[in-house]
Amino acid sequence: MLKHLNKQLYEKNLGLLLIRLGTGLVFLMHGIMKLQNMGMINGFFTKGLGLPPGTAMFIAVLEVVGGIALILGIYTRVFAVLFGIEMLVAIFLTGGIAKGWDKAELEALLMAVSFGLVYTGSGKFSLWHWDPKIDR
């Protein structure tokens, strides 16, 4: 029993599953929140950050669809790149570096985890693990 437990503690794919689930849930919940408050979020994006109209809707849909994809382990690398770039842009647009990293620590963590998932992929606990033709 102890030997089996010890083997499970070193299962890299279980760690990837937990990282994907946590990261995917954060993006999914933030995307849903944006969709529920689209007027306010769109105003902040256009007036506060100077982004073109429609950017808020794009980001909200990206976070919902991408969050679900990370949770399921499909298109993990694609959405991880997009999320990493999104968080990098968010750090610079909100002045995270100028105001100190404590103002952008969630964005920095999500950026690092997202770019890490680009290199690791989804692992074997994903929907696409069962198809050997797909690059995980």
Backbone as CSV, one residue per row, in Angstrom:
resi,resn,N_x,N_y,N_z,CA_x,CA_y,CA_z,C_x,C_y,C_z
1,MET,0.827,-1.196,0.000,0.000,0.000,0.000,0.866,1.253,0.000
2,LEU,1.876,1.271,0.864,2.761,2.426,0.949,3.546,2.611,-0.347
3,LYS,3.938,1.498,-0.964,4.655,1.576,-2.233,3.760,2.161,-3.326
4,HIS,2.491,1.763,-3.350,1.537,2.297,-4.328,1.310,3.795,-4.098
5,LEU,1.161,4.210,-2.848,0.978,5.626,-2.521,2.208,6.425,-2.922
6,ASN,3.374,5.900,-2.671,4.618,6.575,-3.035,4.708,6.765,-4.545
7,LYS,4.264,5.761,-5.321,4.275,5.869,-6.781,3.312,6.959,-7.247
8,GLN,2.143,7.054,-6.612,1.163,8.074,-6.974,1.672,9.482,-6.672
9,LEU,2.483,9.637,-5.645,3.015,10.955,-5.296,3.980,11.491,-6.351
10,TYR,4.514,10.604,-7.181,5.454,11.018,-8.220,4.834,10.927,-9.619
11,GLU,3.530,10.963,-9.704,2.835,10.890,-10.988,2.739,12.281,-11.594
12,LYS,3.576,12.550,-12.592,3.620,13.855,-13.246,2.283,14.215,-13.889
13,ASN,1.625,13.242,-14.473,0.368,13.510,-15.171,-0.755,13.921,-14.226
14,LEU,-0.735,13.415,-13.008,-1.712,13.841,-12.019,-1.470,15.308,-11.643
15,GLY,-0.217,15.688,-11.537,0.125,17.084,-11.280,-0.331,17.991,-12.405
16,LEU,-0.148,17.557,-13.645,-0.607,18.338,-14.795,-2.126,18.475,-14.790
17,LEU,-2.821,17.411,-14.411,-4.280,17.471,-14.326,-4.709,18.524,-13.307
18,LEU,-4.095,18.518,-12.150,-4.457,19.489,-11.113,-4.143,20.919,-11.550
19,ILE,-3.015,21.115,-12.211,-2.656,22.446,-12.714,-3.655,22.889,-13.779
20,ARG,-3.999,21.991,-14.695,-4.982,22.320,-15.739,-6.341,22.637,-15.144
21,LEU,-6.786,21.840,-14.178,-8.084,22.068,-13.555,-8.130,23.422,-12.844
22,GLY,-7.106,23.710,-12.068,-7.071,24.985,-11.343,-7.009,26.179,-12.271
23,THR,-6.134,26.127,-13.240,-5.983,27.232,-14.187,-7.232,27.382,-15.044
24,GLY,-7.759,26.272,-15.531,-8.971,26.322,-16.342,-10.153,26.884,-15.581
25,LEU,-10.302,26.514,-14.309,-11.400,27.039,-13.499,-11.270,28.540,-13.268
26,VAL,-10.050,29.016,-13.041,-9.844,30.458,-12.840,-10.255,31.216,-14.098
27,PHE,-9.777,30.780,-15.261,-10.136,31.461,-16.504,-11.627,31.335,-16.795
28,LEU,-12.214,30.167,-16.574,-13.637,29.968,-16.818,-14.480,30.899,-15.943
29,MET,-14.170,30.962,-14.664,-14.946,31.817,-13.756,-14.791,33.300,-14.101
30,HIS,-13.582,33.713,-14.471,-13.375,35.114,-14.853,-14.097,35.435,-16.169
31,GLY,-14.121,34.483,-17.094,-14.835,34.689,-18.348,-16.338,34.801,-18.133
32,ILE,-16.886,33.946,-17.276,-18.318,34.016,-16.967,-18.644,35.350,-16.301
33,MET,-17.800,35.784,-15.379,-18.012,37.062,-14.715,-18.006,38.208,-15.726
34,LYS,-17.107,38.150,-16.690,-17.053,39.191,-17.721,-18.328,39.181,-18.567
35,LEU,-18.802,38.002,-18.941,-20.019,37.905,-19.745,-21.242,38.425,-18.987
36,GLN,-21.288,38.184,-17.681,-22.416,38.646,-16.877,-22.410,40.162,-16.673
37,ASN,-21.255,40.786,-16.770,-21.117,42.225,-16.568,-20.518,42.889,-17.807
38,MET,-20.972,42.494,-18.972,-20.343,42.913,-20.221,-20.334,44.429,-20.399
39,GLY,-21.397,45.122,-20.013,-21.427,46.578,-20.175,-20.317,47.256,-19.394
40,MET,-20.176,46.874,-18.136,-19.140,47.462,-17.296,-17.736,47.081,-17.796
41,ILE,-17.553,45.823,-18.130,-16.247,45.343,-18.586,-15.875,45.996,-19.918
42,ASN,-16.842,46.118,-20.820,-16.578,46.748,-22.113,-16.186,48.214,-21.929
43,GLY,-16.871,48.908,-21.009,-16.510,50.292,-20.717,-15.099,50.413,-20.163
44,PHE,-14.728,49.499,-19.269,-13.370,49.521,-18.711,-12.330,49.250,-19.790
45,PHE,-12.604,48.276,-20.660,-11.650,47.941,-21.712,-11.477,49.091,-22.703
46,THR,-12.580,49.728,-23.090,-12.485,50.781,-24.111,-12.051,52.111,-23.522
47,LYS,-12.685,52.546,-22.433,-12.360,53.860,-21.861,-11.166,53.807,-20.928
48,GLY,-11.106,52.776,-20.106,-10.031,52.679,-19.125,-8.702,52.240,-19.699
49,LEU,-8.753,51.277,-20.604,-7.516,50.719,-21.157,-7.243,51.155,-22.591
50,GLY,-8.219,51.768,-23.237,-8.029,52.251,-24.603,-8.047,51.162,-25.664
51,LEU,-8.673,50.047,-25.369,-8.751,48.949,-26.340,-9.952,49.148,-27.259
52,PRO,-9.907,48.584,-28.452,-11.033,48.745,-29.389,-12.292,48.044,-28.891
53,PRO,-13.461,48.536,-29.313,-14.718,47.870,-28.931,-14.735,46.427,-29.422
54,GLY,-15.314,45.564,-28.649,-15.359,44.150,-28.999,-14.264,43.331,-28.342
55,THR,-13.245,43.995,-27.827,-12.147,43.272,-27.184,-12.636,42.552,-25.933
56,ALA,-13.507,43.201,-25.185,-14.016,42.591,-23.953,-14.781,41.310,-24.261
57,MET,-15.599,41.330,-25.286,-16.357,40.130,-25.661,-15.412,39.023,-26.121
58,PHE,-14.401,39.389,-26.911,-13.419,38.407,-27.367,-12.713,37.757,-26.183
59,ILE,-12.261,38.567,-25.232,-11.541,38.049,-24.067,-12.461,37.170,-23.220
60,ALA,-13.717,37.597,-23.032,-14.657,36.823,-22.222,-14.914,35.455,-22.845
61,VAL,-15.155,35.430,-24.143,-15.404,34.155,-24.832,-14.151,33.291,-24.826
62,LEU,-12.992,33.905,-25.036,-11.729,33.176,-24.983,-11.551,32.512,-23.622
63,GLU,-11.841,33.230,-22.553,-11.652,32.681,-21.221,-12.645,31.560,-20.916
64,VAL,-13.872,31.673,-21.387,-14.855,30.614,-21.146,-14.498,29.368,-21.954
65,VAL,-14.305,29.539,-23.247,-14.004,28.388,-24.117,-12.645,27.792,-23.760
66,GLY,-11.655,28.642,-23.573,-10.321,28.155,-23.227,-10.270,27.506,-21.860
67,GLY,-11.021,28.051,-20.906,-11.066,27.440,-19.578,-11.642,26.034,-19.631
68,ILE,-12.714,25.871,-20.381,-13.311,24.538,-20.547,-12.327,23.605,-21.255
69,ALA,-11.647,24.119,-22.274,-10.677,23.298,-23.010,-9.530,22.847,-22.097
70,LEU,-9.040,23.744,-21.235,-7.970,23.347,-20.306,-8.469,22.280,-19.337
71,ILE,-9.672,22.452,-18.829,-10.221,21.474,-17.888,-10.321,20.100,-18.545
72,LEU,-10.771,20.065,-19.795,-10.921,18.801,-20.503,-9.605,18.275,-21.069
73,GLY,-8.627,19.146,-21.218,-7.339,18.727,-21.768,-7.324,18.669,-23.278
74,ILE,-8.113,19.532,-23.935,-8.115,19.589,-25.392,-7.595,20.955,-25.825
75,TYR,-6.821,20.976,-26.887,-6.187,22.198,-27.384,-5.432,22.925,-26.267
76,THR,-4.829,22.168,-25.378,-4.170,22.747,-24.204,-3.088,23.726,-24.595
77,ARG,-2.224,23.348,-25.517,-1.114,24.226,-25.884,-1.592,25.495,-26.584
78,VAL,-2.604,25.383,-27.411,-3.140,26.545,-28.131,-3.691,27.564,-27.142
79,PHE,-4.559,27.104,-26.245,-5.157,28.036,-25.288,-4.144,28.517,-24.253
80,ALA,-3.173,27.690,-23.927,-2.145,28.121,-22.986,-1.333,29.279,-23.565
81,VAL,-0.996,29.216,-24.844,-0.281,30.330,-25.488,-1.144,31.592,-25.452
82,LEU,-2.414,31.445,-25.827,-3.309,32.603,-25.844,-3.478,33.192,-24.453
83,PHE,-3.619,32.344,-23.436,-3.766,32.842,-22.073,-2.479,33.498,-21.577
84,GLY,-1.339,32.924,-21.916,-0.071,33.519,-21.511,0.111,34.907,-22.106
85,ILE,-0.214,35.043,-23.386,-0.118,36.351,-24.049,-1.132,37.317,-23.437
86,GLU,-2.351,36.833,-23.194,-3.379,37.689,-22.578,-2.912,38.229,-21.227
87,MET,-2.323,37.375,-20.404,-1.881,37.811,-19.083,-0.679,38.745,-19.179
88,LEU,0.201,38.508,-20.138,1.340,39.406,-20.337,0.854,40.797,-20.728
89,VAL,-0.103,40.855,-21.646,-0.680,42.139,-22.053,-1.409,42.792,-20.880
90,ALA,-2.132,41.993,-20.099,-2.861,42.537,-18.947,-1.904,43.158,-17.937
91,ILE,-0.765,42.535,-17.723,0.221,43.082,-16.781,0.697,44.446,-17.254
92,PHE,1.008,44.559,-18.524,1.521,45.835,-19.031,0.428,46.896,-19.152
93,LEU,-0.783,46.512,-19.541,-1.865,47.485,-19.687,-2.316,48.068,-18.355
94,THR,-2.275,47.267,-17.322,-2.718,47.747,-16.010,-1.579,48.350,-15.205
95,GLY,-0.393,48.417,-15.783,0.740,49.020,-15.091,1.278,48.168,-13.968
96,GLY,1.182,46.852,-14.121,1.619,45.933,-13.078,3.060,46.102,-12.669
97,ILE,3.938,46.358,-13.603,5.352,46.503,-13.281,5.605,47.845,-12.598
98,ALA,5.001,48.895,-13.119,5.214,50.231,-12.550,4.619,50.347,-11.149
99,LYS,3.509,49.686,-10.908,2.843,49.756,-9.602,3.385,48.731,-8.622
100,GLY,4.250,47.874,-9.072,4.780,46.810,-8.226,4.116,45.490,-8.555
101,TRP,4.866,44.416,-8.404,4.352,43.103,-8.774,3.202,42.646,-7.891
102,ASP,3.075,43.230,-6.691,1.976,42.809,-5.830,0.615,43.167,-6.419
103,LYS,0.574,44.119,-7.338,-0.687,44.489,-7.999,-1.029,43.551,-9.155
104,ALA,-0.063,42.754,-9.591,-0.292,41.885,-10.750,0.162,40.455,-10.484
105,GLU,0.113,40.044,-9.224,0.643,38.711,-8.942,-0.236,37.592,-9.495
106,LEU,-1.561,37.762,-9.524,-2.417,36.736,-10.124,-2.143,36.621,-11.616
107,GLU,-2.040,37.756,-12.292,-1.750,37.731,-13.730,-0.390,37.103,-14.007
108,ALA,0.603,37.419,-13.174,1.941,36.853,-13.360,1.934,35.341,-13.143
109,LEU,1.211,34.892,-12.131,1.113,33.450,-11.879,0.405,32.736,-13.025
110,LEU,-0.721,33.301,-13.474,-1.452,32.681,-14.584,-0.625,32.685,-15.870
111,MET,0.163,33.731,-16.077,1.035,33.783,-17.251,2.089,32.674,-17.171
112,ALA,2.725,32.523,-16.022,3.772,31.513,-15.868,3.205,30.093,-16.018
113,VAL,2.064,29.843,-15.407,1.446,28.517,-15.506,1.015,28.241,-16.945
114,SER,0.459,29.247,-17.599,0.016,29.064,-18.987,1.188,28.746,-19.899
115,PHE,2.261,29.515,-19.795,3.425,29.234,-20.638,4.060,27.894,-20.268
116,GLY,3.968,27.493,-19.000,4.446,26.169,-18.606,3.643,25.059,-19.261
117,LEU,2.330,25.249,-19.357,1.481,24.248,-20.014,1.767,24.141,-21.505
118,VAL,2.289,25.204,-22.098,2.673,25.130,-23.513,3.752,24.070,-23.687
119,TYR,4.685,23.992,-22.752,5.796,23.047,-22.865,5.433,21.632,-22.411
120,THR,4.515,21.521,-21.439,4.201,20.192,-20.918,3.048,19.522,-21.644
121,GLY,2.119,20.301,-22.178,0.931,19.719,-22.782,-0.071,19.333,-21.708
122,SER,-1.043,18.543,-22.081,-2.131,18.234,-21.159,-1.872,17.010,-20.285
123,GLY,-0.920,16.179,-20.662,-0.677,14.962,-19.893,-1.633,13.853,-20.279
124,LYS,-1.499,12.717,-19.601,-2.302,11.558,-20.009,-3.726,11.585,-19.459
125,PHE,-4.004,12.437,-18.468,-5.364,12.540,-17.944,-6.108,13.647,-18.672
126,SER,-6.368,13.409,-19.946,-7.066,14.388,-20.780,-7.918,13.626,-21.788
127,LEU,-8.846,14.338,-22.406,-9.694,13.684,-23.399,-8.902,13.209,-24.608
128,TRP,-7.841,13.917,-24.942,-7.092,13.573,-26.150,-6.003,12.539,-25.916
129,HIS,-5.828,12.117,-24.701,-4.792,11.118,-24.443,-5.113,9.793,-25.125
130,TRP,-6.375,9.553,-25.346,-6.779,8.263,-25.891,-6.564,8.170,-27.398
131,ASP,-6.260,9.267,-28.053,-6.016,9.263,-29.500,-4.518,9.477,-29.742
132,PRO,-3.776,8.442,-30.135,-2.326,8.580,-30.285,-1.895,9.483,-31.445
133,LYS,-2.809,9.813,-32.362,-2.445,10.656,-33.514,-2.351,12.133,-33.140
134,ILE,-2.901,12.508,-32.000,-2.942,13.925,-31.610,-1.754,14.253,-30.725
135,ASP,-1.077,15.340,-31.040,0.045,15.810,-30.231,-0.500,16.417,-28.951
136,ARG,-0.149,15.835,-27.839,-0.645,16.332,-26.570,0.279,17.386,-26.044
